Coordinates of C-alpha atoms in Angstrom, one line a residue:
M214 CA -9.9 -69.4 -13.9
Q215 CA -13.1 -68.2 -13.8
T216 CA -13.3 -68.0 -10.0
D217 CA -9.6 -65.4 -10.2
K218 CA -11.4 -63.1 -12.5
L219 CA -14.2 -62.9 -10.3
D220 CA -12.4 -62.1 -6.5
A221 CA -10.6 -59.2 -9.2
Y222 CA -13.9 -57.4 -10.0
E223 CA -15.2 -58.0 -6.3
A224 CA -11.6 -57.1 -5.0
L225 CA -12.4 -53.7 -6.7
V226 CA -15.3 -53.2 -6.7
Q227 CA -14.7 -53.2 -2.1
F228 CA -11.8 -50.4 -3.3
L229 CA -14.4 -48.6 -6.0
Y230 CA -16.8 -49.3 -2.4
R231 CA -14.6 -48.2 0.7
A232 CA -12.3 -45.7 -1.8
P233 CA -12.0 -42.6 0.9
I234 CA -12.7 -40.4 -2.1
G235 CA -15.4 -39.8 -4.5
L236 CA -15.4 -41.8 -7.6
V237 CA -18.0 -41.4 -10.2
Q238 CA -18.5 -42.9 -13.7
T239 CA -20.2 -41.1 -16.1
S240 CA -21.7 -41.4 -19.8
L241 CA -19.8 -38.6 -22.4
D242 CA -23.6 -36.7 -21.6
G243 CA -23.4 -36.7 -18.0
T244 CA -24.9 -39.7 -17.4
V245 CA -24.2 -41.8 -14.6
D246 CA -23.7 -44.9 -14.9
M247 CA -21.8 -46.0 -11.6
L248 CA -20.6 -44.2 -8.7
N249 CA -19.7 -45.1 -4.6
P250 CA -20.6 -44.3 -1.3
M251 CA -18.3 -41.1 -1.1
S252 CA -18.8 -39.6 -3.8
S253 CA -22.4 -39.7 -3.3
S254 CA -21.9 -38.5 0.1
L255 CA -20.5 -36.1 -0.8
L256 CA -22.2 -34.2 -3.8
M257 CA -25.6 -34.9 -1.3
P258 CA -25.4 -31.3 -0.2
L259 CA -25.0 -30.2 -4.5
V260 CA -28.8 -32.2 -5.8
R261 CA -32.0 -30.0 -5.6
D262 CA -34.7 -33.0 -6.3
G263 CA -32.6 -36.1 -4.2
S264 CA -31.1 -37.4 -7.9
L265 CA -27.7 -38.7 -8.6
D266 CA -28.6 -39.2 -12.0
N267 CA -27.1 -36.3 -14.2
L268 CA -23.2 -35.6 -12.7
F269 CA -23.6 -32.4 -15.1
D270 CA -27.3 -31.5 -13.6
V271 CA -25.8 -32.2 -9.8
L272 CA -23.1 -29.6 -10.8
R273 CA -24.3 -27.1 -12.6
D274 CA -24.1 -24.0 -9.8
A275 CA -21.4 -25.0 -8.4
A276 CA -18.9 -25.8 -12.1
P277 CA -22.1 -24.9 -14.9
Q278 CA -18.8 -25.2 -17.1
L279 CA -18.2 -28.1 -16.1
R280 CA -20.8 -29.8 -19.6
Q281 CA -18.5 -27.5 -21.7
L282 CA -14.9 -28.5 -20.9
A283 CA -16.2 -32.1 -21.2
E284 CA -17.7 -31.0 -25.0
D285 CA -15.1 -29.0 -25.9
F286 CA -12.9 -31.8 -25.6
H287 CA -12.0 -33.7 -28.4
E288 CA -8.3 -36.4 -27.7
A289 CA -9.8 -39.1 -27.2
S290 CA -8.1 -40.0 -23.9
G291 CA -6.9 -37.4 -21.5
V292 CA -8.1 -35.2 -18.4
V293 CA -10.4 -33.0 -18.9
C294 CA -10.3 -30.6 -16.0
E295 CA -8.0 -30.8 -12.7
G296 CA -8.2 -29.5 -9.2
L297 CA -11.0 -27.9 -9.9
R298 CA -12.5 -26.4 -6.9
L299 CA -16.3 -26.0 -5.3
P300 CA -17.4 -24.1 -2.0
L301 CA -20.4 -24.9 -0.9
G302 CA -21.4 -22.2 1.1
D303 CA -24.7 -22.4 2.5
V304 CA -25.8 -25.8 1.3
A305 CA -22.9 -27.2 3.8
A306 CA -23.7 -28.1 7.3
P307 CA -22.0 -27.3 10.3
G308 CA -19.1 -29.1 10.5
A309 CA -18.8 -31.1 6.8
P310 CA -16.8 -30.5 3.9
Q311 CA -17.0 -26.3 3.0
V312 CA -15.1 -26.9 -0.5
L313 CA -14.7 -29.8 -3.0
S314 CA -11.7 -30.2 -5.4
L315 CA -13.5 -31.9 -9.1
S316 CA -11.0 -33.9 -11.4
V317 CA -12.6 -35.3 -14.9
L318 CA -10.7 -37.7 -17.1
K319 CA -11.7 -38.6 -19.9
L320 CA -12.1 -42.5 -20.3
D321 CA -12.5 -43.4 -24.2
S322 CA -14.8 -42.2 -26.6
S323 CA -17.8 -42.9 -24.5
R324 CA -16.8 -42.9 -21.1
L325 CA -16.0 -39.7 -18.1
M326 CA -14.5 -40.8 -14.8
A327 CA -15.2 -38.4 -11.9
T328 CA -12.8 -38.1 -8.5
V329 CA -14.5 -36.0 -5.6
T330 CA -12.8 -34.9 -2.7
D331 CA -13.4 -32.5 1.0
A332 CA -10.6 -30.1 0.0
T333 CA -12.1 -28.5 3.3
A334 CA -8.1 -28.4 4.7
E335 CA -6.2 -27.6 2.0
V336 CA -8.2 -24.1 1.6
Q337 CA -7.7 -24.0 5.3
R338 CA -4.2 -24.7 4.5
E339 CA -3.5 -22.4 1.4
Q340 CA -6.0 -19.1 3.5
E341 CA -3.7 -19.3 6.3
R342 CA 0.3 -19.5 3.9
L343 CA -1.7 -16.8 2.1
T344 CA -2.6 -14.6 4.8
R345 CA 0.6 -14.5 6.5
R346 CA 2.8 -13.3 3.0
L347 CA 0.5 -10.8 4.0
K348 CA 0.5 -10.0 6.5
S349 CA 5.1 -10.4 6.3
A350 CA 4.5 -7.8 3.5
A351 CA 2.3 -5.5 4.7
R352 CA 5.0 -5.8 8.0
T353 CA 8.0 -5.1 5.1
D354 CA 9.6 -2.2 3.9
A355 CA 9.1 -2.5 -0.3
L356 CA 11.9 -1.0 -1.4
T357 CA 14.9 -2.4 1.6
R358 CA 12.7 -5.4 2.7
M359 CA 13.7 -4.4 5.9
P360 CA 10.8 -4.8 8.3
N361 CA 8.4 -1.9 8.6
R362 CA 7.2 -0.1 11.2
E363 CA 4.4 -2.4 11.6
A364 CA 6.5 -4.6 13.3
V365 CA 8.1 -2.7 14.9
L366 CA 5.3 -1.2 17.2
E367 CA 4.7 -4.8 17.2
Q368 CA 8.1 -6.3 18.4
L369 CA 8.1 -3.2 21.1
Q370 CA 4.6 -3.5 22.5
Q371 CA 6.1 -7.2 22.4
M372 CA 8.5 -6.5 24.8
L373 CA 6.4 -3.7 27.2
A374 CA 4.5 -7.2 27.9
R375 CA 7.5 -8.8 29.5
P376 CA 7.6 -9.1 32.9
A377 CA 9.7 -6.4 34.6
G378 CA 13.5 -8.1 33.6
G379 CA 12.8 -10.0 30.4
P380 CA 12.8 -13.5 29.8
A381 CA 16.0 -13.3 31.5
H382 CA 16.9 -12.1 34.9
G383 CA 18.5 -8.5 34.5
A384 CA 18.1 -8.1 30.1
S385 CA 16.4 -5.5 28.3
F386 CA 15.8 -3.7 25.4
A387 CA 16.6 0.3 23.6
L388 CA 15.5 2.0 21.0
L389 CA 17.6 3.5 18.4
F390 CA 15.7 5.6 15.7
M391 CA 17.5 7.3 12.9
N392 CA 17.0 10.0 10.1
C393 CA 19.8 10.9 7.7
D394 CA 21.7 15.2 7.9
R395 CA 21.3 15.4 4.2
F396 CA 19.4 12.7 2.7
R397 CA 16.4 16.1 0.9
Q398 CA 20.4 17.6 -0.5
I399 CA 20.6 14.6 -2.2
N400 CA 17.8 13.3 -3.7
D401 CA 17.4 17.4 -5.2
T402 CA 20.8 17.4 -6.6
L403 CA 21.4 13.5 -7.3
G404 CA 17.3 12.6 -8.1
Q405 CA 15.1 10.4 -6.6
S406 CA 16.8 5.9 -7.9
A407 CA 19.7 8.0 -7.0
G408 CA 18.3 9.1 -3.1
D409 CA 16.6 4.7 -3.0
R410 CA 19.5 2.9 -3.9
L411 CA 21.3 5.2 -1.1
L412 CA 18.4 4.1 1.7
V413 CA 19.1 0.6 -0.2
Q414 CA 22.2 0.8 0.9
I415 CA 21.9 2.0 4.8
G416 CA 19.7 -0.8 5.1
E417 CA 22.1 -3.6 4.0
R418 CA 25.2 -1.4 6.7
I419 CA 22.9 -1.1 9.0
R420 CA 22.1 -4.9 9.0
A421 CA 25.7 -5.6 8.2
T422 CA 27.3 -4.0 11.5
L423 CA 25.0 -5.8 13.9
R424 CA 25.4 -8.8 12.6
P425 CA 28.3 -9.6 14.9
P426 CA 25.9 -10.6 18.1
S427 CA 28.6 -8.5 20.2
D428 CA 28.0 -6.3 23.0
R429 CA 26.8 -8.6 25.1
I430 CA 23.6 -9.1 23.9
D431 CA 22.2 -12.3 25.0
P432 CA 20.2 -14.8 22.6
L433 CA 18.7 -16.2 25.5
A434 CA 17.3 -13.2 26.5
G435 CA 14.5 -12.2 23.7
S436 CA 13.9 -11.9 20.5
G437 CA 17.7 -10.0 19.3
Q438 CA 17.5 -7.3 16.8
M439 CA 16.1 -6.1 14.4
A440 CA 16.4 -3.4 11.5
A441 CA 13.9 -1.7 10.2
R442 CA 12.9 1.5 7.9
V443 CA 10.4 3.4 9.3
G444 CA 9.6 6.5 7.2
A445 CA 11.3 8.1 4.2
D446 CA 14.6 8.6 5.2
E447 CA 14.0 6.7 9.1
F448 CA 15.7 3.7 10.9
V449 CA 14.8 1.7 13.5
V450 CA 17.0 -0.9 15.6
V451 CA 15.8 -2.8 18.0
L452 CA 18.4 -4.7 20.8
D453 CA 16.8 -6.7 23.0
G454 CA 18.5 -8.6 25.5
M455 CA 20.9 -5.6 26.4
R456 CA 22.5 -6.4 29.3
R457 CA 23.3 -2.8 30.8
R458 CA 23.1 0.7 28.8
E459 CA 26.1 1.0 27.7
D460 CA 26.4 -1.6 25.8
A461 CA 23.6 0.0 23.1
E462 CA 25.6 3.9 23.6
R463 CA 28.2 1.2 21.9
V464 CA 26.0 -0.3 19.5
A465 CA 25.0 3.3 18.6
A466 CA 28.3 5.0 18.1
R467 CA 29.6 1.4 16.4
L468 CA 26.6 2.2 14.1
L469 CA 26.9 5.8 14.0
D470 CA 30.8 5.0 13.3
A471 CA 29.6 2.6 9.8
L472 CA 27.1 4.7 8.2
A473 CA 28.6 8.3 8.1
R474 CA 31.5 6.5 5.9
P475 CA 31.1 7.0 2.7
Y476 CA 28.8 5.1 -0.2
Q477 CA 29.7 4.5 -3.3
F478 CA 27.8 5.7 -6.4
P479 CA 28.6 5.8 -10.3
G480 CA 31.5 8.0 -10.5
Q481 CA 31.4 9.8 -6.8
E482 CA 31.2 8.8 -3.8
V483 CA 28.7 10.5 -1.6
V484 CA 28.3 11.5 2.2
C485 CA 25.2 11.2 4.7
K486 CA 25.8 10.9 8.6
L487 CA 23.4 9.6 10.5
S488 CA 21.3 11.8 13.3
M489 CA 20.0 9.1 16.6
G490 CA 18.1 9.0 19.3
L491 CA 18.5 5.8 21.9
V492 CA 15.7 5.1 24.1
W493 CA 16.5 2.3 26.9
G494 CA 13.8 0.2 27.7
P495 CA 14.6 0.6 31.7
D496 CA 13.2 3.8 31.6
A497 CA 9.8 2.9 29.9
E498 CA 7.0 5.0 32.3
P499 CA 4.9 2.0 33.1
G500 CA 1.9 1.3 31.1
A501 CA 4.0 2.9 27.5
L502 CA 2.8 1.8 24.5
A503 CA 4.5 1.0 21.7
A504 CA 4.2 4.0 19.8
E505 CA 4.6 6.1 22.5
L506 CA 8.8 5.0 22.1
L507 CA 8.8 5.0 19.3
R508 CA 7.6 8.9 19.1
D509 CA 10.6 9.6 22.5
A510 CA 13.2 8.2 20.1
S511 CA 12.1 10.1 16.7
I512 CA 12.7 13.2 19.5
A513 CA 15.5 12.1 20.9
M514 CA 16.9 12.2 17.2
V515 CA 15.3 15.2 16.5
E516 CA 17.5 17.1 20.0
A517 CA 20.7 14.8 18.0
K518 CA 20.3 16.8 14.8
R519 CA 20.1 20.6 16.7
A520 CA 22.9 19.7 18.4
G521 CA 24.8 19.3 15.2
G522 CA 23.7 15.9 13.7
A523 CA 25.9 13.0 13.3
R524 CA 25.6 12.1 16.8
S525 CA 23.4 9.9 19.0
V526 CA 20.7 10.9 22.0
L527 CA 20.0 9.6 24.8
F528 CA 15.6 10.4 25.5
E529 CA 14.7 12.2 28.5
T530 CA 11.5 13.1 30.0
A531 CA 12.0 16.7 29.7
M532 CA 12.6 16.8 25.4
R533 CA 9.2 15.1 25.2
E534 CA 8.2 18.6 27.1
R535 CA 10.6 21.1 24.5
A536 CA 9.0 19.0 22.2
A537 CA 5.5 19.7 22.4
R538 CA 6.3 23.3 23.0
R539 CA 8.1 22.9 19.4
A540 CA 5.0 21.4 18.0
D541 CA 3.0 24.5 19.0
I542 CA 4.8 26.7 17.8
E543 CA 5.1 25.1 14.0
S544 CA 1.5 25.0 14.4
D545 CA 1.3 29.4 15.1
L546 CA 3.7 29.9 13.3
R547 CA 1.8 27.9 9.8
Q548 CA -0.7 30.3 11.3
A549 CA 1.7 33.1 10.9
L550 CA 2.3 33.2 7.5
A551 CA -0.9 33.4 6.5
E552 CA -2.7 35.6 8.4
D553 CA 0.1 38.5 8.2
Q554 CA 1.9 38.1 11.6
L555 CA 5.0 38.1 10.6
F556 CA 6.9 41.8 10.4
V557 CA 10.1 42.9 8.6
V558 CA 12.6 45.1 10.9
Y559 CA 15.9 46.6 10.2
Q560 CA 19.4 47.7 11.8
P561 CA 21.9 49.9 10.1
V562 CA 24.3 49.3 8.9
V563 CA 26.9 52.0 8.7
G564 CA 29.8 53.2 7.1
L565 CA 33.3 53.7 8.9
R566 CA 35.2 56.5 6.6
P567 CA 38.7 56.4 6.6
D568 CA 38.7 60.2 7.8
G569 CA 36.7 59.1 11.6
A570 CA 32.4 60.2 10.2
T571 CA 30.1 57.5 10.4
D572 CA 27.3 57.1 6.5
F573 CA 24.4 56.2 8.0
S574 CA 22.9 55.8 4.7
A575 CA 25.4 52.8 3.9
G576 CA 22.9 50.3 4.0
V577 CA 20.4 48.0 6.4
E578 CA 19.9 43.7 7.3
A579 CA 16.5 43.1 7.7
L580 CA 15.4 40.6 10.7
V581 CA 12.4 38.2 10.7
R582 CA 10.0 39.2 13.9
W583 CA 6.9 38.0 14.9
Q584 CA 3.2 39.5 16.8
H585 CA 1.6 37.1 18.2
P586 CA -1.7 38.0 18.8
V587 CA -1.6 36.5 22.4
R588 CA 2.0 36.2 23.7
G589 CA 3.1 39.3 22.2
V590 CA 6.6 39.3 19.8
V591 CA 8.1 36.2 20.4
P592 CA 11.6 36.2 20.5
P593 CA 13.3 34.9 16.9
F594 CA 15.6 32.0 19.1
E595 CA 12.2 30.4 19.7
F596 CA 10.9 30.7 16.5
I597 CA 14.0 30.3 13.4
P598 CA 14.9 26.9 15.2
V599 CA 10.9 26.1 14.7
A600 CA 10.9 27.1 10.6
E601 CA 14.6 25.5 10.0
E602 CA 13.1 21.6 10.9
S603 CA 9.6 21.9 9.7
G604 CA 10.2 23.2 7.0
L605 CA 8.6 26.5 7.3
I606 CA 12.2 28.6 7.0
G607 CA 12.2 29.2 3.1
A608 CA 8.7 30.5 3.2
V609 CA 9.9 32.8 6.3
G610 CA 12.5 33.8 3.9
D611 CA 10.5 34.4 1.2
F612 CA 8.1 36.5 3.1
V613 CA 11.3 38.6 4.0
L614 CA 12.7 38.8 0.7
R615 CA 9.6 40.3 -0.9
R616 CA 8.3 42.9 2.3
A617 CA 12.0 44.3 2.7
C618 CA 11.9 44.8 -0.9
R619 CA 9.5 46.6 -1.1
D620 CA 10.0 48.0 2.1
F621 CA 13.5 49.8 1.0
A622 CA 11.6 50.7 -2.4
A623 CA 9.5 53.0 -0.3
W624 CA 12.6 54.9 1.2
Q625 CA 13.3 55.7 -2.3
R626 CA 10.3 57.2 -2.5
T627 CA 11.3 58.9 1.1
L628 CA 13.8 60.0 1.5
G629 CA 15.7 59.9 -2.1
R630 CA 20.1 60.8 -1.5
H631 CA 19.3 60.5 2.0
A632 CA 18.4 56.5 2.2
P633 CA 20.3 53.7 3.0
R634 CA 21.7 52.3 0.0
L635 CA 21.9 48.3 0.3
L636 CA 19.3 46.2 1.1
A637 CA 20.7 42.9 3.4
V638 CA 18.3 39.3 3.2
N639 CA 19.7 36.4 5.1
L640 CA 19.3 33.6 3.3
S641 CA 18.6 29.9 4.2
R642 CA 19.1 26.2 2.9
A643 CA 15.9 25.6 1.9
Q644 CA 15.9 28.4 -0.4
L645 CA 19.1 28.5 -1.7
A646 CA 17.5 24.0 -2.5
E647 CA 15.1 25.4 -5.0
A648 CA 16.5 25.4 -8.8
S649 CA 14.6 28.4 -8.8
F650 CA 15.1 30.6 -6.0
P651 CA 17.3 33.1 -8.7
T652 CA 14.5 33.8 -10.6
V653 CA 12.5 34.2 -7.9
V654 CA 14.6 36.5 -6.9
R655 CA 15.0 38.2 -9.9
E656 CA 11.5 38.9 -10.0
V657 CA 11.5 40.3 -6.1
L658 CA 13.4 43.0 -8.1
E659 CA 11.7 43.9 -11.0
Q660 CA 8.9 44.2 -9.3
H661 CA 10.0 47.2 -6.6
G662 CA 12.6 48.7 -9.0
M663 CA 15.3 47.9 -7.6
T664 CA 18.9 47.4 -9.0
P665 CA 20.9 43.8 -8.4
M666 CA 23.3 46.1 -6.5
Q667 CA 20.7 48.0 -4.0
L668 CA 20.8 44.1 -2.8
Q669 CA 23.0 42.4 -0.4
L670 CA 22.4 38.3 -0.3
E671 CA 24.1 36.6 2.7
V672 CA 24.4 33.3 4.4
T673 CA 26.8 32.2 7.2
E674 CA 29.9 30.6 6.5
S675 CA 29.1 27.3 7.8
L676 CA 26.4 26.8 4.7
A677 CA 28.8 28.6 2.0
A678 CA 31.7 26.4 2.3
Q679 CA 29.6 23.3 3.4
D680 CA 27.6 22.6 0.0
Q681 CA 28.3 22.5 -3.3
Q682 CA 24.7 23.0 -4.9
V683 CA 24.7 26.4 -2.7
Q684 CA 27.3 27.4 -3.6
Q685 CA 26.4 26.7 -7.4
R686 CA 23.0 28.2 -6.4
L687 CA 25.0 31.3 -5.4
H688 CA 26.6 32.1 -8.4
E689 CA 24.0 32.0 -9.8
L690 CA 22.5 35.0 -7.9
K691 CA 25.9 36.9 -8.1
A692 CA 25.5 36.3 -11.9
L693 CA 21.8 38.4 -11.6
G694 CA 24.4 40.9 -9.7
V695 CA 23.4 41.1 -6.8
T696 CA 26.0 41.5 -4.2
L697 CA 26.9 38.5 -1.6
A698 CA 27.5 38.3 1.3
L699 CA 29.5 35.4 4.1
D700 CA 27.7 35.6 7.3
D701 CA 29.0 35.6 11.2
F702 CA 32.6 34.5 10.0
G703 CA 35.3 33.2 11.9
T704 CA 32.6 30.2 13.7
G705 CA 32.1 27.8 11.2
Y706 CA 33.9 25.7 8.5
S707 CA 35.9 28.2 5.7
S708 CA 39.4 30.1 6.3
L709 CA 41.8 33.4 5.4
S710 CA 43.0 30.1 3.1
S711 CA 39.7 29.0 1.4
L712 CA 38.0 32.4 1.4
H713 CA 39.0 33.2 -2.2
Q714 CA 37.4 29.8 -3.2
L715 CA 33.6 31.5 -2.3
P716 CA 32.0 34.0 -4.8
V717 CA 31.4 35.8 -1.9
D718 CA 31.8 40.7 -2.1
T719 CA 31.3 40.8 0.8
V720 CA 32.8 39.7 4.7
K721 CA 31.2 39.9 7.7
I722 CA 32.9 39.7 11.0
D723 CA 31.4 37.8 13.7
R724 CA 31.0 39.7 16.8
S725 CA 32.9 37.5 18.9
F726 CA 35.2 38.9 17.6
V727 CA 33.8 42.3 17.6
C728 CA 33.5 42.5 21.0
Q729 CA 37.3 42.1 22.3
A730 CA 38.4 44.3 19.5
D731 CA 39.6 46.9 22.0
T732 CA 40.8 45.2 24.7
S733 CA 42.8 41.8 23.5
N734 CA 45.4 41.9 21.0
H735 CA 44.7 39.0 20.3
H736 CA 41.5 38.9 18.2
R737 CA 43.0 42.9 16.6
V738 CA 44.7 40.7 14.7
L739 CA 42.8 38.1 14.1
I740 CA 40.6 41.0 12.4
E741 CA 43.1 42.7 11.0
A742 CA 43.9 39.6 8.7
T743 CA 40.4 39.3 7.5
V744 CA 40.3 42.9 6.1
K745 CA 43.5 42.8 4.8
V746 CA 43.1 39.2 2.9
A747 CA 39.7 40.4 2.1
Q748 CA 40.5 43.9 0.8
S749 CA 43.9 41.9 -1.6
L750 CA 40.3 39.9 -2.9
G751 CA 38.6 43.1 -3.6
M752 CA 35.9 42.3 -0.5
N753 CA 34.5 44.5 1.4
T754 CA 34.2 44.2 5.2
V755 CA 31.5 44.7 7.8
A756 CA 32.6 43.8 11.8
E757 CA 28.7 42.4 13.7
G758 CA 28.4 43.5 17.2
I759 CA 30.0 46.7 18.0
E760 CA 28.9 47.7 21.4
T761 CA 31.0 50.7 22.2
E762 CA 32.9 53.7 20.5
A763 CA 36.1 51.7 21.6
Q764 CA 35.1 49.0 19.9
A765 CA 34.0 50.8 16.7
A766 CA 37.5 52.9 16.6
A767 CA 39.2 49.4 17.2
V768 CA 38.0 48.0 13.9
R769 CA 38.2 51.8 12.9
A770 CA 41.8 51.1 13.3
Q771 CA 41.8 48.3 11.2
Q772 CA 40.6 49.7 8.3
C773 CA 37.4 47.4 8.6
A774 CA 34.8 49.6 6.2
K775 CA 31.3 49.4 7.8
G776 CA 29.8 48.7 11.6
Q777 CA 27.2 47.2 12.4
G778 CA 25.9 46.6 16.5
Y779 CA 23.5 48.4 18.7
L780 CA 26.2 51.7 19.6
Y781 CA 24.5 52.7 16.1
S782 CA 21.0 51.4 16.8
R783 CA 19.0 48.1 17.5
P784 CA 16.8 46.8 14.2
L785 CA 13.5 49.0 13.4
T786 CA 10.8 48.8 12.1
S787 CA 10.9 50.5 8.9
N788 CA 9.0 53.9 10.0
A789 CA 11.1 54.1 13.1
L790 CA 13.5 53.5 10.4
L791 CA 12.9 56.7 8.7
D792 CA 12.9 58.9 11.8
W793 CA 16.5 57.4 12.6
L794 CA 18.2 58.3 9.3
R795 CA 16.0 61.4 9.2
S796 CA 18.1 62.0 12.4
N797 CA 21.0 62.1 11.5
L798 CA 21.1 63.9 8.4
P799 CA 23.5 65.5 7.4
A800 CA 25.2 62.7 9.0
V801 CA 27.9 62.9 11.2
T802 CA 29.6 60.5 13.8
G803 CA 27.5 59.0 17.2
A804 CA 23.5 59.4 17.1
A805 CA 21.4 59.4 20.0
E806 CA 18.2 56.1 19.7
P807 CA 14.9 57.1 17.6
A808 CA 11.4 58.3 19.2
L809 CA 9.4 55.2 19.0
D810 CA 6.8 55.5 16.8
S811 CA 4.3 52.8 17.8
E812 CA 3.5 49.9 20.3
R813 CA 4.8 47.5 17.6
D814 CA 8.6 49.2 18.1
A815 CA 7.8 49.6 22.4
D816 CA 7.7 45.6 22.1
L817 CA 11.1 45.4 20.2
I818 CA 12.6 47.2 23.2
T819 CA 11.2 45.3 26.2
A820 CA 10.5 41.5 24.4
P821 CA 14.1 39.7 24.3
L822 CA 14.5 39.7 20.4
F823 CA 17.7 40.5 20.9
T824 CA 19.9 37.4 21.4
P825 CA 22.4 36.2 18.6
T826 CA 19.8 34.1 16.7
P827 CA 20.2 32.1 13.3
A828 CA 20.1 33.8 9.9
L829 CA 16.7 35.8 9.5
A830 CA 16.9 36.3 12.8
G831 CA 19.2 38.5 14.1
G832 CA 20.1 41.9 14.9
R833 CA 23.3 43.3 17.0

């Protein structure tokens, strides 16, 4: 029996000696009673004086809290600490353990048992997992949990680095860049929280639409499909393994159809369509970078918006050149606003009296122009669309309102009763989106001593008919007492039957009807119907774009109240307008063009300023 006990003890000693972990038995004060070779090997880099007599002393730098932990542990037995990490730092030799793991167990009232292991590999694995998680988080959009711009760029760069033809012969990729057409208005109306929910729903709908592996996407030819959110209301889809461009265009059409369906919100439905730019991989220039492809797709998306939105447009190289020109114009326009390079011209609006006389003091329409220091007068059809796309249109519109009201007040002081009785100013969607805009209008009127009835604010037919927020703002403006006009009637979404639903006082008949009023019975009937419906609703009418006496006679015969066009005058600067008004006193039918009063007026005649343009820019 004694021999068996000795054998068992010898076996235990051999186990402790050969164990792959360090084992140290100490008294409660850390004095070492026993340790195996592994513990000596692992702890030796921490020993200062070559002594392993006391574990707490050995670990006083790596684990200074250990002695206190042992003293504070009052249980009869149990775990004092577990998995305590001990970085060895500079004391570790190259290739040796870099981090130790220490656990201490209280065996009884007088003994501690410590285990020491090499935790270097485990720490490295943990760091690798953390790095992967951080990388994943850096490549994931926090709101939608979709991949973000960084993930898209990484994927595209991998595709561009592949040999021509891709991993499977004949397969390629396509990039779709999408932007919401009305997200800002929705966000402003419903609030940021609702806007965030809408973005999440859009992301979910994109992923759901992409799930069917159709449209000839070859799973063996590439990495498949990726849907990502790359900006505030911008989404990207990468289609890999595409055989033909037409297949990518079918996916694009399916996405647009799916995203055009209403989104469900408590108590209402929200429609938010998207515009899309498409880049076909094989069309990419040699050596192109992922960021350049993303830029090209974004440029094509802007072209889709310029074409009316809710559609996809395939990128072409010429678009990049146009985008660069628009960027230059935007930069110069910002400077123009800061340096007062913009100015306002005025096109007279005349009264068409039933007795055949013409009232030349009926009113004027304010139109913006730009005197560029290098290019001269910039045509409005070049900078107004850029102002709308860049968000500068609101600042341009505010400038026109304030400058026109200032000039109008000056005319009243100069001409008295012969001055124009009404000032018409075009409004943009950006201005009408501002809740404070009615307050701005009231303050401007008060500043220049104008009555509200002397100001006519004009919106395009499509803007007034489509947007409930715009109609609400129009009602607020109407409550101020200003006159509201519906511009370019006949080119937008409303109809004669719905005219009574719009809070307007004046209907401006578009020049496309007026230009054929003297030659087309069909157009004369349309003008007559518009005038009669407007009169029945107590509204005035203005015929735009009158260029000949025959056209003037035709609209007068239909009892149109006012006329506007080159027959009477081109847009004029403030000084030239005064000369024009003086030359037509007393008011009689027919008028000659006034003499030019400045070099700027000469520029207006020679520059191509009179092509039909959006609001703020026109003149007929």
